[in-house]
Amino acid sequence: MNKKSTQFKQMLYSDRLEFLMEAHDGLSARIVEEAGFRGIWASGLCISAALGVRDNNEASWTQVLEVVEFMSDATSIPIMLDADTGYGNFNNVRRLVRKLEQRGVAAMCIEDKLFPKTNSFIDGEQQPLADPEEFAGKIKAAKDTQTDPDFCVVARVEALIAGWGLGEALRRAECYHRAGADAILIHSKIPTADQVLAFMREWGNTSPVVIVPTMYYKTPTSVFEEAGVSVVIWANHLLRAAVRAMQDVADLILSERSLVAAEERIAPLRELFRLQNVAELKRAERRYLPARPLPHRATAL
Ligand code: SPV
Ligand code: MG
């Protein structure tokens, strides 16, 4: 099996459309891998929501790093971290890249907005964009800093989100591409794929393109395939599924004052133990603990 960064780079450059599924902690990351996905989107929205805070850089970058480290430890497929704006200027980006490489994170995506960022779907048109040259400097700094040649830096263009036109989106994409970005993420919040498809027509094969069809989810996936998109990110759907399930079960247990009705609707405890790989610890205990009973397990005084 290739290292995670190599796997990710191969996804970016493969001939077929690839998918990243959102995860926000070690458990959800493992579920994504078991489902058969080849890569994970460590979503800033979902990590912050799962921590109970907003997607406005309220969680510090080291808190995010800690979450993504658990995710990386729990999985063998590549992770792309949604690193927002890079949590500062080029210098913060350099340190971030070093820390991500140390933790086995394959790729990061940074977006051309200002710190502290706001989620693209909240008042998008009022969001100021970064100066493109300054943002290109972050990309260049990231590429100069990485020691693993396959670590990938994806540049996310927010021009369409912020109400600018295709021309501005293309100018920015070109600028980030020249700075060394391995791919462009072109984001759009309209309910059709029109903006993204127009971008694809102009951009051609200049570099791999990543999209996030949260708002234009009704577009058949074959349309993205035919347009030459490299990677589709399903950006927040596991957390949204979990939220609905947790609300329903909390309501049920509260109203029933009993666990009986809930029990059949939820994963059995043995499924948690399986996902935590309790079996591996049992094997390790047999190998590393003495076979004789330990003193504190003595049954009789
Ligand atoms: C995220 O999942 O945090 C993203 C995608 O950045 S979006 O929420 O569409 O901005
Ligand atoms: Mg995000």
GROMACS .gro file of C-alpha atoms and ligand atoms in nm:
model
  312
    1MET     CA    1   0.000   0.000   0.000
    2ASN     CA    2   0.141   0.340  -0.097
    3LYS     CA    3   0.181   0.604   0.171
    4LYS     CA    4  -0.126   0.818   0.228
    5SER     CA    5   0.005   1.126   0.048
    6THR     CA    6   0.087   0.918  -0.259
    7GLN     CA    7  -0.259   0.765  -0.252
    8PHE     CA    8  -0.408   1.113  -0.241
    9LYS     CA    9  -0.198   1.246  -0.524
   10GLN     CA   10  -0.299   0.946  -0.732
   11MET     CA   11  -0.664   1.028  -0.662
   12LEU     CA   12  -0.610   1.383  -0.785
   13TYR     CA   13  -0.450   1.265  -1.109
   14SER     CA   14  -0.648   0.946  -1.174
   15ASP     CA   15  -0.862   0.921  -1.486
   16ARG     CA   16  -1.175   0.848  -1.292
   17LEU     CA   17  -1.386   1.067  -1.069
   18GLU     CA   18  -1.287   1.019  -0.704
   19PHE     CA   19  -1.474   1.097  -0.382
   20LEU     CA   20  -1.383   1.225  -0.039
   21MET     CA   21  -1.631   1.160   0.240
   22GLU     CA   22  -1.658   1.390   0.538
   23ALA     CA   23  -1.544   1.280   0.881
   24HIS     CA   24  -1.496   1.480   1.198
   25ASP     CA   25  -1.334   1.247   1.452
   26GLY     CA   26  -1.158   0.914   1.475
   27LEU     CA   27  -1.478   0.712   1.482
   28SER     CA   28  -1.640   0.874   1.181
   29ALA     CA   29  -1.309   0.853   0.991
   30ARG     CA   30  -1.299   0.478   1.053
   31ILE     CA   31  -1.659   0.447   0.937
   32VAL     CA   32  -1.572   0.627   0.613
   33GLU     CA   33  -1.283   0.390   0.546
   34GLU     CA   34  -1.491   0.080   0.626
   35ALA     CA   35  -1.765   0.200   0.393
   36GLY     CA   36  -1.515   0.174   0.108
   37PHE     CA   37  -1.424   0.538   0.042
   38ARG     CA   38  -1.068   0.597  -0.074
   39GLY     CA   39  -1.021   0.930   0.102
   40ILE     CA   40  -1.151   1.152   0.383
   41TRP     CA   41  -1.246   1.520   0.400
   42ALA     CA   42  -1.167   1.647   0.750
   43SER     CA   43  -1.437   1.916   0.735
   44GLY     CA   44  -1.382   2.238   0.926
   45LEU     CA   45  -1.757   2.283   0.957
   46CYS     CA   46  -1.811   1.936   1.097
   47ILE     CA   47  -1.508   1.929   1.327
   48SER     CA   48  -1.611   2.262   1.479
   49ALA     CA   49  -1.977   2.161   1.504
   50ALA     CA   50  -1.883   1.833   1.672
   51LEU     CA   51  -1.676   2.034   1.922
   52GLY     CA   52  -1.985   2.248   1.988
   53VAL     CA   53  -1.843   2.568   1.838
   54ARG     CA   54  -1.896   2.770   1.520
   55ASP     CA   55  -1.712   2.744   1.191
   56ASN     CA   56  -1.536   3.077   1.262
   57ASN     CA   57  -1.198   2.953   1.385
   58GLU     CA   58  -1.335   2.935   1.737
   59ALA     CA   59  -1.151   2.604   1.778
   60SER     CA   60  -0.780   2.682   1.773
   61TRP     CA   61  -0.561   2.534   1.503
   62THR     CA   62  -0.391   2.300   1.749
   63GLN     CA   63  -0.730   2.175   1.866
   64VAL     CA   64  -0.814   2.096   1.502
   65LEU     CA   65  -0.473   1.932   1.464
   66GLU     CA   66  -0.545   1.708   1.759
   67VAL     CA   67  -0.874   1.594   1.605
   68VAL     CA   68  -0.714   1.524   1.268
   69GLU     CA   69  -0.437   1.329   1.441
   70PHE     CA   70  -0.698   1.096   1.595
   71MET     CA   71  -0.855   1.062   1.251
   72SER     CA   72  -0.522   0.982   1.089
   73ASP     CA   73  -0.432   0.727   1.356
   74ALA     CA   74  -0.767   0.553   1.309
   75THR     CA   75  -0.739   0.507   0.933
   76SER     CA   76  -0.516   0.396   0.648
   77ILE     CA   77  -0.671   0.604   0.369
   78PRO     CA   78  -0.560   0.961   0.296
   79ILE     CA   79  -0.711   1.263   0.470
   80MET     CA   80  -0.737   1.612   0.329
   81LEU     CA   81  -0.768   1.865   0.610
   82ASP     CA   82  -0.994   2.162   0.553
   83ALA     CA   83  -0.741   2.409   0.691
   84ASP     CA   84  -0.964   2.715   0.639
   85THR     CA   85  -0.741   3.014   0.561
   86GLY     CA   86  -0.429   2.841   0.697
   87TYR     CA   87  -0.492   2.996   1.042
   88GLY     CA   88  -0.280   3.305   0.983
   89ASN     CA   89  -0.029   3.421   0.726
   90PHE     CA   90   0.235   3.231   0.525
   91ASN     CA   91   0.436   3.168   0.839
   92ASN     CA   92   0.149   2.996   1.019
   93VAL     CA   93   0.092   2.791   0.704
   94ARG     CA   94   0.454   2.673   0.707
   95ARG     CA   95   0.422   2.546   1.062
   96LEU     CA   96   0.087   2.384   0.983
   97VAL     CA   97   0.235   2.190   0.691
   98ARG     CA   98   0.515   2.055   0.912
   99LYS     CA   99   0.266   1.943   1.174
  100LEU     CA  100   0.035   1.780   0.920
  101GLU     CA  101   0.321   1.586   0.764
  102GLN     CA  102   0.429   1.466   1.108
  103ARG     CA  103   0.077   1.337   1.167
  104GLY     CA  104   0.040   1.151   0.841
  105VAL     CA  105  -0.216   1.389   0.691
  106ALA     CA  106  -0.194   1.359   0.313
  107ALA     CA  107  -0.319   1.698   0.200
  108MET     CA  108  -0.461   2.030   0.307
  109CYS     CA  109  -0.698   2.271   0.145
  110ILE     CA  110  -0.672   2.643   0.217
  111GLU     CA  111  -0.923   2.904   0.106
  112ASP     CA  112  -0.871   3.263  -0.007
  113LYS     CA  113  -1.065   3.434   0.269
  114LEU     CA  114  -0.959   3.626   0.579
  115PHE     CA  115  -0.900   3.494   0.930
  116PRO     CA  116  -1.128   3.438   1.119
  117LYS     CA  117  -1.326   3.276   0.839
  118THR     CA  118  -1.700   3.231   0.811
  119ASN     CA  119  -1.867   2.927   0.658
  120SER     CA  120  -1.930   2.983   0.287
  121PHE     CA  121  -2.304   2.930   0.324
  122ILE     CA  122  -2.348   3.207   0.584
  123ASP     CA  123  -2.372   3.557   0.432
  124GLY     CA  124  -2.129   3.451   0.160
  125GLU     CA  125  -2.150   3.773  -0.039
  126GLN     CA  126  -2.040   3.983   0.255
  127GLN     CA  127  -1.725   3.784   0.302
  128PRO     CA  128  -1.401   3.964   0.214
  129LEU     CA  129  -1.153   3.772   0.003
  130ALA     CA  130  -0.780   3.756   0.060
  131ASP     CA  131  -0.547   3.951  -0.164
  132PRO     CA  132  -0.467   3.694  -0.435
  133GLU     CA  133  -0.092   3.764  -0.428
  134GLU     CA  134  -0.081   3.728  -0.052
  135PHE     CA  135  -0.276   3.403  -0.074
  136ALA     CA  136  -0.047   3.277  -0.349
  137GLY     CA  137   0.241   3.341  -0.107
  138LYS     CA  138   0.078   3.098   0.140
  139ILE     CA  139   0.056   2.832  -0.131
  140LYS     CA  140   0.418   2.886  -0.226
  141ALA     CA  141   0.525   2.876   0.140
  142ALA     CA  142   0.336   2.549   0.189
  143LYS     CA  143   0.493   2.388  -0.118
  144ASP     CA  144   0.841   2.507  -0.017
  145THR     CA  145   0.794   2.370   0.335
  146GLN     CA  146   0.668   2.018   0.266
  147THR     CA  147   0.935   1.751   0.289
  148ASP     CA  148   0.719   1.475   0.142
  149PRO     CA  149   0.701   1.546  -0.233
  150ASP     CA  150   0.353   1.391  -0.250
  151PHE     CA  151   0.192   1.608   0.020
  152CYS     CA  152  -0.078   1.802  -0.165
  153VAL     CA  153  -0.191   2.160  -0.128
  154VAL     CA  154  -0.534   2.239  -0.269
  155ALA     CA  155  -0.621   2.605  -0.324
  156ARG     CA  156  -0.985   2.690  -0.271
  157VAL     CA  157  -1.128   2.977  -0.471
  158GLU     CA  158  -1.410   3.157  -0.292
  159ALA     CA  159  -1.474   3.422  -0.559
  160LEU     CA  160  -1.809   3.274  -0.666
  161ILE     CA  161  -1.919   3.241  -0.302
  162ALA     CA  162  -1.836   3.608  -0.240
  163GLY     CA  163  -2.040   3.724  -0.539
  164TRP     CA  164  -1.761   3.781  -0.792
  165GLY     CA  165  -1.786   3.645  -1.144
  166LEU     CA  166  -1.623   3.369  -1.337
  167GLY     CA  167  -1.344   3.601  -1.455
  168GLU     CA  168  -1.227   3.671  -1.100
  169ALA     CA  169  -1.252   3.301  -1.012
  170LEU     CA  170  -1.037   3.209  -1.312
  171ARG     CA  171  -0.781   3.483  -1.243
  172ARG     CA  172  -0.743   3.364  -0.887
  173ALA     CA  173  -0.726   2.998  -0.985
  174GLU     CA  174  -0.454   3.080  -1.237
  175CYS     CA  175  -0.257   3.277  -0.977
  176TYR     CA  176  -0.276   2.990  -0.722
  177HIS     CA  177  -0.191   2.735  -0.988
  178ARG     CA  178   0.122   2.933  -1.079
  179ALA     CA  179   0.214   2.948  -0.709
  180GLY     CA  180   0.226   2.567  -0.705
  181ALA     CA  181  -0.120   2.449  -0.593
  182ASP     CA  182  -0.168   2.081  -0.672
  183ALA     CA  183  -0.537   2.137  -0.745
  184ILE     CA  184  -0.805   2.404  -0.740
  185LEU     CA  185  -1.121   2.370  -0.533
  186ILE     CA  186  -1.386   2.583  -0.697
  187HIS     CA  187  -1.669   2.645  -0.454
  188SER     CA  188  -2.024   2.748  -0.540
  189LYS     CA  189  -2.339   2.794  -0.336
  190ILE     CA  190  -2.607   2.808  -0.604
  191PRO     CA  191  -2.849   2.515  -0.637
  192THR     CA  192  -2.729   2.419  -0.985
  193ALA     CA  193  -2.387   2.319  -1.113
  194ASP     CA  194  -2.386   2.600  -1.372
  195GLN     CA  195  -2.105   2.804  -1.216
  196VAL     CA  196  -1.882   2.507  -1.160
  197LEU     CA  197  -1.943   2.372  -1.511
  198ALA     CA  198  -1.866   2.713  -1.663
  199PHE     CA  199  -1.541   2.715  -1.466
  200MET     CA  200  -1.456   2.364  -1.592
  201ARG     CA  201  -1.509   2.468  -1.954
  202GLU     CA  202  -1.261   2.753  -1.920
  203TRP     CA  203  -1.012   2.579  -1.695
  204GLY     CA  204  -0.986   2.260  -1.899
  205ASN     CA  205  -0.696   2.045  -1.790
  206THR     CA  206  -0.488   2.324  -1.640
  207SER     CA  207  -0.487   2.135  -1.309
  208PRO     CA  208  -0.709   1.888  -1.123
  209VAL     CA  209  -1.032   2.042  -0.993
  210VAL     CA  210  -1.215   1.957  -0.670
  211ILE     CA  211  -1.579   2.047  -0.606
  212VAL     CA  212  -1.820   2.042  -0.311
  213PRO     CA  213  -2.177   1.991  -0.438
  214THR     CA  214  -2.352   2.048  -0.105
  215MET     CA  215  -2.591   2.302  -0.258
  216TYR     CA  216  -2.613   2.158  -0.611
  217TYR     CA  217  -2.655   1.803  -0.483
  218LYS     CA  218  -2.931   1.725  -0.731
  219THR     CA  219  -2.686   1.735  -1.022
  220PRO     CA  220  -2.621   1.377  -1.137
  221THR     CA  221  -2.269   1.269  -1.055
  222SER     CA  222  -2.217   1.170  -1.419
  223VAL     CA  223  -2.231   1.542  -1.507
  224PHE     CA  224  -1.923   1.605  -1.291
  225GLU     CA  225  -1.757   1.304  -1.448
  226GLU     CA  226  -1.820   1.429  -1.799
  227ALA     CA  227  -1.700   1.779  -1.708
  228GLY     CA  228  -1.362   1.638  -1.606
  229VAL     CA  229  -1.382   1.704  -1.232
  230SER     CA  230  -1.113   1.511  -1.040
  231VAL     CA  231  -1.255   1.487  -0.690
  232VAL     CA  232  -1.600   1.538  -0.540
  233ILE     CA  233  -1.625   1.611  -0.168
  234TRP     CA  234  -1.936   1.495   0.016
  235ALA     CA  235  -1.871   1.754   0.281
  236ASN     CA  236  -2.096   1.719   0.585
  237HIS     CA  237  -2.332   1.427   0.551
  238LEU     CA  238  -2.211   1.194   0.825
  239LEU     CA  239  -2.237   1.462   1.090
  240ARG     CA  240  -2.581   1.561   0.966
  241ALA     CA  241  -2.687   1.196   0.979
  242ALA     CA  242  -2.551   1.164   1.333
  243VAL     CA  243  -2.725   1.483   1.449
  244ARG     CA  244  -3.062   1.360   1.330
  245ALA     CA  245  -3.010   1.015   1.486
  246MET     CA  246  -2.893   1.160   1.819
  247GLN     CA  247  -3.185   1.404   1.839
  248ASP     CA  248  -3.437   1.128   1.767
  249VAL     CA  249  -3.293   0.887   2.023
  250ALA     CA  250  -3.253   1.155   2.292
  251ASP     CA  251  -3.620   1.253   2.243
  252LEU     CA  252  -3.729   0.891   2.251
  253ILE     CA  253  -3.545   0.805   2.572
  254LEU     CA  254  -3.666   1.124   2.740
  255SER     CA  255  -4.029   1.063   2.651
  256GLU     CA  256  -4.030   0.687   2.717
  257ARG     CA  257  -3.830   0.707   3.040
  258SER     CA  258  -3.690   0.374   2.926
  259LEU     CA  259  -3.427   0.232   2.694
  260VAL     CA  260  -3.645  -0.045   2.549
  261ALA     CA  261  -3.765   0.134   2.236
  262ALA     CA  262  -3.426   0.294   2.175
  263GLU     CA  263  -3.223  -0.024   2.202
  264GLU     CA  264  -3.336  -0.169   1.871
  265ARG     CA  265  -3.269   0.158   1.687
  266ILE     CA  266  -2.909   0.201   1.786
  267ALA     CA  267  -2.579   0.024   1.721
  268PRO     CA  268  -2.514  -0.251   1.977
  269LEU     CA  269  -2.230  -0.195   2.222
  270ARG     CA  270  -2.032  -0.472   2.056
  271GLU     CA  271  -2.027  -0.258   1.740
  272LEU     CA  272  -1.853   0.021   1.932
  273PHE     CA  273  -1.601  -0.230   2.066
  274ARG     CA  274  -1.541  -0.357   1.713
  275LEU     CA  275  -1.489  -0.005   1.577
  276GLN     CA  276  -1.246   0.066   1.863
  277ASN     CA  277  -1.062  -0.258   1.779
  278VAL     CA  278  -1.089  -0.400   2.127
  279ALA     CA  279  -0.989  -0.740   1.979
  280GLU     CA  280  -0.638  -0.608   1.907
  281LEU     CA  281  -0.591  -0.508   2.272
  282LYS     CA  282  -0.705  -0.853   2.383
  283ARG     CA  283  -0.442  -1.011   2.157
  284ALA     CA  284  -0.177  -0.770   2.288
  285GLU     CA  285  -0.267  -0.848   2.648
  286ARG     CA  286  -0.216  -1.219   2.582
  287ARG     CA  287   0.124  -1.139   2.435
  288TYR     CA  288   0.253  -0.880   2.680
  289LEU     CA  289   0.088  -0.939   3.018
  290PRO     CA  290   0.214  -1.219   3.239
  291ALA     CA  291   0.000  -1.532   3.221
  292ARG     CA  292  -0.024  -1.564   3.599
  293PRO     CA  293  -0.299  -1.364   3.771
  294LEU     CA  294  -0.190  -1.015   3.868
  295PRO     CA  295  -0.192  -0.936   4.240
  296HIS     CA  296  -0.472  -0.683   4.222
  297ARG     CA  297  -0.694  -0.948   4.065
  298ALA     CA  298  -0.663  -1.175   4.370
  299THR     CA  299  -1.006  -1.299   4.458
  300ALA     CA  300  -0.956  -1.395   4.824
  301LEU     CA  301  -0.774  -1.215   5.101
  302SPV     C1  302  -1.640   2.232   0.525
  302SPV     O1  303  -1.689   2.119   0.516
  302SPV     O2  304  -1.603   2.280   0.631
  302SPV     C2  305  -1.624   2.314   0.406
  302SPV     C3  306  -1.717   2.301   0.295
  302SPV     O3  307  -1.538   2.399   0.405
  302SPV     S1  308  -1.837   2.422   0.313
  302SPV     O4  309  -1.907   2.398   0.436
  302SPV     O5  310  -1.917   2.406   0.195
  302SPV     O6  311  -1.774   2.553   0.314
  303MG      MG  312  -1.472   2.450   0.587
   0.00000   0.00000   0.00000
